[in-house]
Amino acid sequence: MKRVLASAVFACAGTCSAATIVIPIDQAQSNISVQLCISGSCDTDSSPVAGSYTLDLDVPSAPTQVSILDFTNTLTQSINLSISFGFLGAFNASGTGIVVEYASPGIPTGPASVNAGAFTLANVPTQSQGNVAYNATGIVCTLLSGQTPPVPCNSTINLADQGVQAGTVQGTLSVSNGIISLVANLNSTVPLDPANPDTGTFTITGTIRGSAPVPPPPDCPGDANGDLVVNAADLSVLLSNFGLPAVGPGSGDFNADGQCDGADLSVLLGAFGSSC
């Protein structure tokens, strides 16, 4: 399925009450680690990450709910892993073209509450791509070849064969000076051999950082606080600024004449109780 990096656009279903925003990953501040464990012994390697996250936010300027619509994490470097069992043998692996991505693009997971900027999305459908070429010697080779069905001691693992896994995405969202920033933490574990899950595991963890401009709100006359609903909260903003010079809806100036006055009150009352 083709994934397209686009600018922020509004997502409307009946009424426009949320915004979909694409946040590019900051490669300089994002990293994913891959850990391989076999028989209690582990090795880890890591790589910078490229890609993007597509989120659905209830109020982009001050989100209280978030859903995931898509993400793509592309490791920009190869992953090299080596587990030694001394004279008993070793397992060496090299992974290339590794991508960790959302398994259901366009179908939301969530919403989850955003509390003090923090959120947790559970059961996020995640899948991987890429190839891991490996070589097993000694007791590790014996272990693999003794599986049912047997696993060759030298082969290449296609990560797409691991199927869809349920992962967890924890993170934070913050908005400052018109920029929304995302920090997402990944945690997902897949079996080395799906047919023999006790053989070993790949665990993928990482911290993803990115930012994007907050999309401008749609034209919503009477909405002073940007929640796309015209109600008592907006009336309170207008009344607190009534009779004063004002600039923009945030200060109750809905007709852009530089004043918060009776004309703006008429706009608000005409839209009162509606959503945009």
XYZ file of N, CA and C in Angstrom:
828
model
N 0.844 -1.181 0.000
C 0.000 0.000 0.000
C 0.882 1.234 0.000
N 0.606 2.150 -0.913
C 1.418 3.350 -1.030
C 1.090 4.306 0.099
N 2.109 4.878 0.709
C 1.924 5.829 1.792
C 2.426 7.182 1.306
N 1.607 8.212 1.478
C 1.929 9.525 0.945
C 2.109 10.505 2.090
N 3.237 11.218 2.104
C 3.467 12.279 3.075
C 2.823 13.537 2.549
N 1.824 14.040 3.257
C 1.078 15.205 2.808
C 1.116 16.278 3.881
N 0.681 17.478 3.505
C 0.544 18.543 4.485
C -0.693 18.301 5.320
N -0.816 19.045 6.400
C -1.957 18.861 7.292
C -3.246 19.218 6.577
N -4.251 18.370 6.705
C -5.551 18.609 6.099
C -6.612 18.305 7.140
N -7.778 18.888 6.950
C -8.857 18.663 7.895
C -9.618 17.416 7.537
N -9.973 16.645 8.567
C -10.747 15.429 8.389
C -12.158 15.694 8.899
N -13.142 15.624 8.035
C -14.501 15.950 8.399
C -15.396 14.749 8.214
N -16.236 14.482 9.181
C -17.215 13.417 9.085
C -18.533 14.007 9.565
N -19.351 14.450 8.620
C -20.573 15.142 8.977
C -20.261 16.584 9.301
N -19.679 16.860 10.459
C -19.184 18.185 10.791
C -17.688 18.080 11.027
N -17.018 19.190 10.789
C -15.559 19.192 10.941
C -15.220 19.453 12.400
N -14.794 18.420 13.113
C -14.567 18.564 14.547
C -13.162 18.148 14.950
N -12.325 17.782 13.999
C -10.964 17.359 14.323
C -10.077 17.661 13.135
N -8.790 17.519 13.337
C -7.848 17.771 12.247
C -6.868 16.624 12.145
N -6.553 16.264 10.929
C -5.527 15.274 10.648
C -4.240 16.015 10.312
N -3.165 15.654 11.003
C -1.897 16.340 10.808
C -0.796 15.314 10.592
N 0.049 15.566 9.604
C 1.193 14.695 9.312
C 2.440 15.333 9.911
N 3.109 14.582 10.778
C 4.301 15.088 11.461
C 5.523 14.328 10.946
N 6.407 14.984 10.199
C 7.631 14.314 9.750
C 8.542 13.980 10.925
N 9.222 12.866 10.825
C 10.168 12.460 11.867
C 11.462 13.263 11.736
N 11.955 13.753 12.853
C 13.250 14.424 12.915
C 14.322 13.342 13.046
N 15.031 13.075 11.952
C 15.999 11.984 11.952
C 17.119 12.204 12.962
N 17.482 13.462 13.197
C 18.597 13.747 14.096
C 18.248 13.446 15.550
N 16.948 13.369 15.863
C 16.546 13.158 17.247
C 15.740 11.879 17.450
N 15.723 11.013 16.448
C 14.906 9.800 16.529
C 15.780 8.570 16.337
N 15.454 7.521 17.089
C 16.300 6.337 17.092
C 15.456 5.110 17.406
N 15.723 4.014 16.706
C 15.079 2.735 16.991
C 16.152 1.690 17.255
N 15.935 0.892 18.305
C 16.843 -0.199 18.652
C 16.165 -1.534 18.377
N 16.954 -2.485 17.883
C 16.482 -3.848 17.649
C 17.293 -4.771 18.541
N 16.603 -5.521 19.364
C 17.272 -6.461 20.252
C 16.907 -7.888 19.857
N 17.920 -8.739 19.718
C 17.739 -10.163 19.447
C 18.072 -10.956 20.700
N 17.177 -11.839 21.098
C 17.421 -12.695 22.259
C 17.231 -14.159 21.871
N 18.215 -14.988 22.223
C 18.147 -16.439 22.009
C 18.639 -17.116 23.278
N 17.811 -17.984 23.829
C 18.173 -18.764 25.022
C 18.719 -17.897 26.143
N 18.114 -16.728 26.343
C 18.501 -15.865 27.443
C 19.648 -14.934 27.173
N 20.305 -15.062 26.010
C 21.393 -14.157 25.636
C 20.894 -13.186 24.577
N 21.312 -11.901 24.683
C 20.763 -10.865 23.815
C 21.871 -9.970 23.261
N 21.575 -9.336 22.135
C 22.427 -8.294 21.587
C 21.524 -7.242 20.962
N 22.008 -5.984 20.958
C 21.191 -4.864 20.503
C 21.994 -3.969 19.569
N 21.341 -3.468 18.544
C 21.925 -2.452 17.676
C 20.831 -1.440 17.359
N 21.227 -0.241 16.926
C 20.242 0.816 16.725
C 20.543 1.601 15.460
N 19.558 2.416 15.051
C 19.675 3.208 13.835
C 18.830 4.467 13.952
N 19.263 5.573 13.313
C 18.358 6.722 13.155
C 17.134 6.314 12.329
N 16.103 7.156 12.374
C 14.828 6.806 11.759
C 14.328 7.955 10.889
N 13.750 7.606 9.737
C 13.062 8.564 8.875
C 11.604 8.134 8.748
N 10.753 9.048 8.295
C 9.355 8.702 8.092
C 8.430 9.773 8.599
N 7.225 9.384 9.000
C 6.238 10.351 9.464
C 5.164 9.656 10.285
N 4.416 10.470 11.045
C 3.263 10.019 11.815
C 2.053 10.849 11.389
N 0.938 10.178 11.170
C -0.307 10.859 10.850
C -1.259 10.698 12.021
N -1.621 11.807 12.626
C -2.451 11.804 13.831
C -3.755 12.534 13.574
N -4.793 12.122 14.289
C -6.065 12.829 14.290
C -6.232 13.442 15.671
N -6.371 14.771 15.710
C -6.446 15.504 16.969
C -7.791 16.192 17.081
N -8.367 16.182 18.295
C -9.667 16.838 18.447
C -9.548 18.352 18.325
N -8.570 18.949 18.990
C -8.316 20.390 18.900
C -6.819 20.573 18.656
N -6.412 20.835 17.424
C -4.972 20.870 17.115
C -4.175 21.853 17.965
N -4.778 22.973 18.340
C -4.030 23.969 19.109
C -3.889 23.606 20.581
N -4.729 22.673 21.053
C -4.660 22.224 22.448
C -5.310 20.850 22.540
N -4.650 19.815 22.004
C -5.298 18.501 21.899
C -5.589 17.865 23.251
N -6.794 17.291 23.359
C -7.163 16.504 24.538
C -7.433 15.049 24.170
N -7.499 14.758 22.860
C -7.652 13.388 22.375
C -6.828 13.213 21.115
N -6.259 12.007 20.953
C -5.429 11.715 19.784
C -5.715 10.300 19.299
N -5.728 10.146 17.986
C -5.793 8.829 17.347
C -4.657 8.729 16.343
N -4.199 7.504 16.095
C -3.198 7.264 15.052
C -3.909 6.797 13.795
N -3.558 7.414 12.674
C -4.074 7.003 11.373
C -3.014 6.294 10.537
N -1.758 6.580 10.808
C -0.680 5.962 10.026
C 0.661 6.348 10.646
N 1.664 5.522 10.427
C 3.049 5.909 10.703
C 3.978 5.006 9.915
N 5.137 5.541 9.599
C 6.201 4.788 8.933
C 7.523 5.152 9.584
N 8.212 4.145 10.121
C 9.541 4.325 10.702
C 10.538 3.542 9.851
N 11.363 4.251 9.106
C 12.344 3.611 8.235
C 13.731 3.742 8.846
N 14.347 2.621 9.200
C 15.694 2.651 9.744
C 16.670 2.985 8.626
N 17.479 4.018 8.843
C 18.363 4.502 7.788
C 19.709 3.793 7.765
N 19.971 2.941 8.750
C 21.214 2.184 8.787
C 20.907 0.702 8.973
N 21.841 -0.137 8.573
C 21.677 -1.576 8.781
C 21.822 -1.908 10.266
N 21.249 -3.039 10.653
C 21.312 -3.515 12.029
C 22.170 -4.774 12.060
N 23.190 -4.784 12.918
C 24.093 -5.927 13.025
C 24.058 -6.478 14.448
N 23.764 -7.768 14.550
C 23.599 -8.408 15.849
C 24.466 -9.656 15.930
N 25.045 -9.885 17.093
C 25.905 -11.049 17.273
C 25.763 -11.572 18.698
N 25.379 -12.840 18.807
C 25.283 -13.486 20.119
C 26.255 -14.659 20.129
N 27.186 -14.609 21.066
C 28.183 -15.668 21.172
C 27.907 -16.537 22.395
N 27.994 -17.846 22.175
C 27.883 -18.811 23.265
C 29.232 -19.493 23.509
N 30.303 -18.733 23.227
C 31.651 -19.259 23.419
C 31.928 -20.435 22.494
N 32.538 -21.483 23.034
C 32.886 -22.642 22.200
C 31.643 -23.414 21.751
N 30.466 -23.046 22.316
C 29.234 -23.748 21.936
C 28.640 -23.236 20.622
N 29.099 -22.077 20.176
C 28.595 -21.574 18.902
C 28.183 -20.115 18.991
N 27.544 -19.632 17.913
C 27.179 -18.218 17.838
C 26.023 -18.037 16.869
N 25.407 -16.868 16.965
C 24.359 -16.470 16.024
C 24.660 -15.036 15.590
N 24.906 -14.844 14.305
C 25.202 -13.527 13.756
C 24.130 -13.164 12.739
N 23.687 -11.909 12.792
C 22.619 -11.476 11.894
C 22.859 -10.049 11.447
N 22.407 -9.746 10.219
C 22.496 -8.397 9.673
C 21.167 -8.059 9.022
N 20.558 -6.964 9.479
C 19.255 -6.565 8.961
C 19.354 -5.339 8.071
N 18.684 -5.368 6.929
C 18.703 -4.251 5.979
C 17.278 -3.931 5.540
N 17.078 -2.664 5.175
C 15.773 -2.247 4.671
C 14.658 -2.390 5.687
N 14.974 -2.198 6.964
C 13.980 -2.435 8.011
C 13.038 -1.240 8.133
N 11.756 -1.532 8.095
C 10.703 -0.529 8.250
C 9.698 -1.058 9.270
N 9.353 -0.231 10.231
C 8.288 -0.551 11.189
C 7.148 0.414 10.899
N 5.968 -0.129 10.554
C 4.897 0.736 10.087
C 3.535 0.329 10.637
N 2.611 1.259 10.523
C 1.228 1.026 10.932
C 0.597 0.047 9.959
N -0.111 -0.937 10.492
C -0.630 -2.013 9.648
C -1.997 -1.723 9.048
N -2.647 -0.643 9.494
C -3.997 -0.339 8.992
C -4.102 1.130 8.611
N -3.376 1.583 7.588
C -3.374 3.006 7.238
C -4.787 3.528 6.976
N -5.083 4.673 7.590
C -6.382 5.305 7.404
C -7.441 4.849 8.373
N -7.235 3.713 9.036
C -8.184 3.218 10.031
C -7.643 3.601 11.409
N -8.369 4.443 12.140
C -7.783 4.986 13.384
C -7.675 3.969 14.499
N -6.603 4.077 15.262
C -6.490 3.450 16.573
C -6.632 4.568 17.601
N -7.597 4.449 18.475
C -7.893 5.491 19.428
C -9.358 5.863 19.339
N -9.762 6.978 19.918
C -8.861 7.985 20.495
C -8.391 7.630 21.899
N -7.259 8.230 22.262
C -6.751 8.156 23.623
C -6.735 9.558 24.202
N -6.958 9.663 25.495
C -6.937 10.963 26.154
C -5.505 11.499 26.227
N -5.397 12.797 26.076
C -4.120 13.484 26.247
C -4.205 14.233 27.574
N -3.463 13.762 28.563
C -3.485 14.336 29.899
C -2.133 14.950 30.216
N -2.138 16.283 30.426
C -0.884 17.011 30.663
C 0.117 16.732 29.544
N -0.404 16.556 28.335
C 0.433 16.320 27.166
C 0.736 14.870 26.879
N 0.476 13.961 27.846
C 0.863 12.561 27.684
C -0.311 11.713 27.203
N 0.009 10.687 26.410
C -1.017 9.771 25.915
C -0.443 8.366 25.802
N -1.339 7.376 25.811
C -0.960 5.983 25.582
C -1.986 5.347 24.667
N -1.533 4.802 23.563
C -2.384 4.078 22.623
C -1.991 2.610 22.664
N -2.919 1.757 23.080
C -2.662 0.325 23.179
C -3.216 -0.398 21.959
N -2.734 -1.621 21.743
C -3.195 -2.475 20.643
C -3.080 -1.785 19.289
N -1.948 -1.143 19.082
C -1.681 -0.477 17.806
C -1.188 -1.530 16.808
N -1.912 -1.766 15.697
C -1.483 -2.789 14.734
C -0.203 -2.371 14.020
N 0.828 -3.176 14.187
C 2.155 -2.831 13.686
C 2.715 -3.993 12.869
N 3.373 -3.668 11.775
C 4.036 -4.689 10.968
C 5.413 -4.183 10.564
N 6.265 -5.131 10.159
C 7.640 -4.789 9.800
C 7.958 -5.269 8.403
N 8.924 -4.610 7.778
C 9.468 -5.013 6.494
C 10.985 -5.062 6.607
N 11.605 -5.705 5.634
C 13.050 -5.803 5.615
C 13.514 -7.239 5.714
N 14.809 -7.425 5.568
C 15.399 -8.757 5.575
C 16.510 -8.850 6.618
N 16.560 -9.982 7.291
C 17.624 -10.252 8.261
C 18.342 -11.524 7.823
N 19.574 -11.367 7.338
C 20.397 -12.513 6.956
C 21.164 -12.988 8.184
N 21.153 -14.306 8.433
C 21.786 -14.805 9.651
C 22.617 -16.052 9.368
N 23.524 -16.310 10.316
C 24.375 -17.498 10.275
C 24.493 -18.037 11.691
N 24.095 -19.278 11.893
C 24.153 -19.917 13.213
C 25.163 -21.049 13.182
N 25.943 -21.148 14.255
C 26.932 -22.216 14.357
C 26.779 -22.935 15.695
N 27.363 -24.109 15.775
C 27.408 -24.852 17.030
C 26.034 -25.206 17.574
N 25.869 -25.027 18.888
C 24.640 -25.435 19.553
C 23.427 -24.658 19.048
N 23.659 -23.403 18.595
C 22.547 -22.619 18.064
C 22.045 -23.242 16.769
N 22.970 -23.678 15.935
C 22.591 -24.366 14.706
C 21.819 -25.646 15.030
N 22.307 -26.375 16.013
C 21.625 -27.613 16.423
C 20.211 -27.321 16.920
N 20.076 -26.240 17.691
C 18.769 -25.846 18.205
C 17.809 -25.526 17.074
N 18.290 -24.754 16.097
C 17.420 -24.359 14.985
C 17.029 -25.554 14.125
N 18.002 -26.385 13.794
C 17.718 -27.518 12.905
C 16.856 -28.572 13.595
N 16.785 -28.519 14.931
C 15.968 -29.475 15.657
C 14.534 -29.024 15.849
N 14.216 -27.823 15.352
C 12.847 -27.335 15.476
C 11.917 -28.121 14.545
N 10.617 -27.993 14.812
C 9.604 -28.587 13.940
C 8.661 -27.494 13.463
N 8.738 -27.112 12.182
C 9.675 -27.612 11.177
C 11.083 -27.085 11.425
N 12.093 -27.789 10.891
C 13.473 -27.360 11.125
C 13.759 -26.009 10.486
N 14.661 -25.246 11.106
C 15.085 -23.940 10.604
C 16.525 -24.063 10.136
N 16.829 -23.627 8.907
C 18.208 -23.742 8.417
C 19.169 -22.903 9.249
N 20.415 -23.335 9.286
C 21.422 -22.619 10.067
C 21.911 -21.354 9.368
N 21.697 -21.272 8.070
C 22.061 -20.084 7.304
C 20.875 -19.737 6.408
N 20.329 -18.530 6.589
C 19.174 -18.168 5.777
C 18.905 -16.675 5.934
N 17.811 -16.239 5.339
C 17.372 -14.853 5.437
C 15.929 -14.823 5.922
N 15.672 -14.016 6.937
C 14.334 -13.868 7.493
C 13.676 -12.648 6.849
N 12.499 -12.842 6.286
C 11.708 -11.733 5.774
C 10.804 -11.256 6.913
N 11.049 -10.053 7.398
C 10.306 -9.572 8.556
C 8.803 -9.449 8.279
N 8.427 -9.317 7.013
C 7.005 -9.244 6.687
C 6.284 -10.533 7.060
N 7.046 -11.644 7.130
C 6.429 -12.923 7.488
C 6.033 -12.990 8.963
N 6.495 -12.022 9.762
C 6.136 -12.034 11.178
C 4.676 -11.648 11.389
N 4.053 -11.064 10.368
C 2.639 -10.707 10.469
C 2.404 -9.452 11.282
N 1.158 -9.205 11.590
C 0.753 -8.013 12.330
C 0.848 -8.284 13.825
N 1.472 -7.368 14.541
C 1.616 -7.469 15.983
C 0.880 -6.302 16.646
N 0.406 -6.504 17.857
C -0.245 -5.439 18.626
C 0.805 -4.765 19.496
N 1.114 -3.518 19.189
C 2.112 -2.785 19.955
C 1.489 -1.670 20.761
N 2.324 -0.969 21.497
C 1.901 0.166 22.308
C 2.705 1.394 21.902
N 1.997 2.498 21.721
C 2.653 3.773 21.433
C 2.330 4.725 22.573
N 3.349 5.094 23.328
C 3.216 6.093 24.381
C 3.961 7.339 23.944
N 3.473 8.490 24.366
C 4.176 9.686 23.954
C 3.607 10.940 24.566
N 4.080 12.067 24.031
C 3.601 13.371 24.472
C 3.355 14.250 23.263
N 2.424 15.171 23.431
C 2.133 16.203 22.440
C 2.234 17.556 23.134
N 2.892 18.498 22.496
C 2.980 19.850 23.048
C 2.848 20.859 21.916
N 2.280 22.008 22.226
C 2.083 23.069 21.235
C 2.716 24.342 21.757
N 3.562 24.964 20.934
C 4.209 26.214 21.302
C 4.474 27.029 20.049
N 4.057 28.303 20.083
C 4.303 29.226 18.971
C 3.820 28.677 17.631
N 2.647 28.039 17.662
C 2.058 27.540 16.429
C 2.663 26.256 15.906
N 3.520 25.600 16.699
C 4.157 24.341 16.296
C 3.723 23.236 17.245
N 3.267 22.113 16.694
C 2.931 20.959 17.518
C 4.080 19.952 17.436
N 4.513 19.484 18.607
C 5.655 18.564 18.689
C 5.198 17.220 19.244
N 5.715 16.163 18.650
C 5.396 14.793 19.054
C 6.649 14.091 19.551
N 6.515 13.404 20.674
C 7.517 12.440 21.123
C 6.783 11.120 21.296
N 7.155 10.106 20.529
C 6.486 8.801 20.587
C 7.491 7.734 20.979
N 7.081 6.838 21.867
C 7.923 5.729 22.307
C 7.317 4.414 21.830
N 8.106 3.617 21.120
C 7.632 2.365 20.540
C 8.099 1.178 21.370
N 7.296 0.123 21.349
C 7.682 -1.121 22.027
C 6.913 -2.264 21.391
N 7.622 -3.139 20.678
C 6.965 -4.260 20.003
C 7.928 -5.441 19.957
N 7.413 -6.659 20.192
C 8.232 -7.867 20.167
C 7.640 -8.872 19.192
N 8.496 -9.436 18.327
C 8.062 -10.453 17.376
C 8.974 -11.674 17.509
N 8.480 -12.866 17.194
C 9.308 -14.074 17.308
C 10.344 -14.152 16.193
N 11.478 -14.722 16.511
C 12.507 -14.985 15.515
C 11.976 -15.929 14.440
N 11.246 -16.947 14.866
C 10.631 -17.915 13.967
C 9.163 -18.062 14.380
N 8.218 -17.509 13.602
C 6.811 -17.577 14.000
C 6.313 -18.996 14.247
N 6.885 -19.972 13.532
C 6.445 -21.355 13.711
C 6.969 -21.955 15.018
N 8.036 -21.349 15.561
C 8.623 -21.820 16.828
C 8.924 -20.604 17.693
N 7.893 -19.998 18.285
C 8.077 -18.725 18.990
C 9.025 -18.793 20.173
N 9.324 -19.973 20.696
C 10.229 -20.076 21.841
C 11.701 -20.044 21.435
N 11.982 -20.063 20.131
C 13.372 -20.073 19.677
C 14.090 -18.787 20.052
N 13.431 -17.654 19.869
C 14.034 -16.360 20.156
C 13.100 -15.242 19.759
N 13.502 -14.005 20.049
C 12.642 -12.862 19.761
C 13.445 -11.685 19.219
N 12.763 -10.874 18.413
C 13.228 -9.546 18.060
C 12.356 -8.551 18.820
N 12.979 -7.641 19.567
C 12.235 -6.587 20.254
C 12.647 -5.234 19.672
N 11.653 -4.474 19.259
C 11.889 -3.178 18.633
C 11.408 -2.090 19.584
N 12.323 -1.226 20.001
C 11.984 -0.094 20.852
C 12.574 1.166 20.235
N 12.002 2.288 20.580
C 12.554 3.510 20.023
C 11.864 4.752 20.535
N 12.517 5.889 20.321
C 11.952 7.198 20.626
C 11.937 8.008 19.338
N 10.751 8.464 18.977
C 10.547 9.200 17.745
C 10.171 10.639 18.086
N 10.819 11.588 17.430
C 10.521 13.005 17.643
C 10.242 13.680 16.309
N 9.283 14.591 16.321
C 8.967 15.339 15.115
C 8.078 16.518 15.444
N 7.941 17.429 14.507
C 7.099 18.599 14.713
C 6.550 19.089 13.390
N 5.459 19.862 13.462
C 4.816 20.406 12.273
C 3.985 21.606 12.691
N 3.713 22.531 11.761
C 2.846 23.665 12.093
C 1.440 23.202 12.458
N 0.849 23.848 13.437
C -0.550 23.579 13.758
C -1.400 24.050 12.582
N -2.269 23.195 12.035
C -3.088 23.624 10.897
C -4.042 24.729 11.309
N -4.279 25.697 10.423
C -5.220 26.769 10.772
C -6.622 26.212 10.921
N -7.412 26.771 11.840
C -8.781 26.288 11.996
C -9.627 26.653 10.784
N -10.686 25.881 10.529
C -11.597 26.250 9.449
C -12.372 27.504 9.838
N -12.996 28.126 8.861
C -13.817 29.292 9.120
C -14.983 28.864 10.013
N -15.002 29.382 11.235
C -16.013 28.973 12.214
C -16.480 30.215 12.962
N -17.352 31.001 12.356
C -17.796 32.253 12.996
C -18.388 32.005 14.379
N -17.928 32.797 15.335
C -18.428 32.684 16.698
C -17.595 31.786 17.590
N -16.614 31.066 17.023
C -15.768 30.167 17.807
C -14.523 30.927 18.260
N -14.478 31.261 19.547
C -13.366 32.049 20.061
C -12.216 31.205 20.572
N -12.502 29.986 21.037
C -11.444 29.193 21.675
C -10.902 28.076 20.797
N -11.364 27.985 19.551
C -10.787 27.031 18.605
C -11.210 25.601 18.779
N -12.295 25.343 19.547
C -12.731 23.956 19.703
C -13.797 23.560 18.684
N -14.086 24.466 17.727
C -14.998 24.215 16.608
C -16.445 24.013 17.055
N -16.775 24.510 18.247
C -18.147 24.517 18.757
C -18.427 25.914 19.290
N -19.584 26.470 18.943
C -19.955 27.799 19.422
C -20.890 27.618 20.612
N -20.405 28.011 21.794
C -21.178 27.758 23.008
C -20.842 28.802 24.063
N -21.198 28.481 25.314
C -21.019 29.439 26.397
C -19.563 29.811 26.621
N -18.646 28.909 26.329
C -17.225 29.225 26.509
C -16.813 30.378 25.591
N -17.330 30.382 24.364
C -17.016 31.464 23.426
C -17.690 32.770 23.851
N -18.922 32.657 24.373
C -19.614 33.853 24.864
C -18.833 34.479 26.013
N -18.253 33.633 26.876
C -17.467 34.146 27.985
C -16.259 34.938 27.486
N -15.595 34.433 26.431
C -14.457 35.156 25.853
C -14.911 36.504 25.322
N -16.032 36.503 24.603
C -16.527 37.756 24.022
C -16.874 38.762 25.112
N -17.567 38.308 26.143
C -17.979 39.238 27.191
C -16.786 39.816 27.941
N -15.740 39.040 28.096
C -14.552 39.532 28.803
C -13.806 40.579 27.989
N -14.036 40.623 26.691
C -13.367 41.594 25.818
C -14.319 42.650 25.266
N -15.581 42.563 25.674
C -16.601 43.424 25.080
C -16.266 44.911 25.297
N -16.341 45.680 24.218
C -16.070 47.108 24.273
C -14.615 47.470 24.154
N -13.753 46.479 23.970
C -12.314 46.719 23.888
C -11.808 46.523 22.457
N -10.665 47.139 22.141
C -10.026 46.801 20.862
C -9.676 45.317 20.846
N -9.837 44.683 19.709
C -9.621 43.231 19.632
C -9.067 42.877 18.265
N -8.321 41.769 18.245
C -7.747 41.274 16.990
C -8.026 39.785 16.880
N -8.906 39.404 15.972
C -9.153 38.000 15.692
C -10.178 37.366 16.597
N -10.647 36.167 16.213
C -11.678 35.454 16.980
C -11.287 35.170 18.421
N -9.984 34.978 18.678
C -9.545 34.650 20.025
C -9.839 35.732 21.044
N -10.079 36.950 20.573
C -10.444 38.040 21.482
C -11.858 38.541 21.214
N -12.636 37.730 20.484
C -14.037 38.062 20.270
C -14.321 38.929 19.072
N -13.327 39.200 18.254
C -13.532 40.014 17.047
C -13.807 39.092 15.864
N -15.083 38.782 15.637
C -15.439 37.814 14.602
C -15.602 38.448 13.217
N -15.764 39.774 13.173
C -15.934 40.421 11.862
C -14.705 41.197 11.424
N -13.607 41.047 12.175
C -12.298 41.596 11.791
C -12.312 43.111 11.633
N -13.088 43.810 12.501
C -13.075 45.269 12.431
C -12.235 45.891 13.533
N -11.524 45.061 14.306
C -10.639 45.581 15.344
C -11.315 45.898 16.651
N -12.595 45.556 16.790
C -13.331 45.809 18.017
C -14.141 44.573 18.405
N -14.334 44.405 19.698
C -15.250 43.387 20.186
C -16.494 44.131 20.659
N -17.564 44.020 19.889
C -18.737 44.832 20.178
C -20.012 44.086 19.808
N -21.115 44.851 19.670
C -22.407 44.244 19.396
C -22.457 43.486 18.091
N -21.686 43.924 17.101
C -21.676 43.212 15.827
C -21.110 41.804 15.994
N -20.104 41.675 16.819
C -19.525 40.350 17.072
C -20.463 39.487 17.898
N -21.177 40.139 18.835
C -22.163 39.395 19.611
C -23.248 38.828 18.703
N -23.646 39.589 17.696
C -24.651 39.099 16.752
C -24.141 37.884 15.983
N -22.864 37.921 15.601
C -22.279 36.763 14.909
C -22.334 35.530 15.799
N -21.922 35.694 17.048
C -21.882 34.563 17.972
C -23.282 34.017 18.239
N -24.237 34.900 18.488
C -25.585 34.442 18.802
C -26.229 33.757 17.593
N -25.862 34.224 16.402
C -26.409 33.594 15.195
C -25.896 32.181 14.983
N -24.723 31.879 15.552
C -24.142 30.539 15.392
C -24.204 29.715 16.664
N -24.796 30.281 17.728
C -24.755 29.639 19.041
C -25.348 28.228 18.997
N -24.614 27.283 19.580
C -25.055 25.894 19.617
C -24.651 25.071 18.425
N -24.008 25.672 17.464
C -23.616 24.934 16.254
C -22.164 24.489 16.352
N -21.754 23.566 15.482
C -20.361 23.134 15.372
C -19.917 23.307 13.938
N -18.614 23.344 13.760
C -18.062 23.631 12.436
C -17.323 22.419 11.871
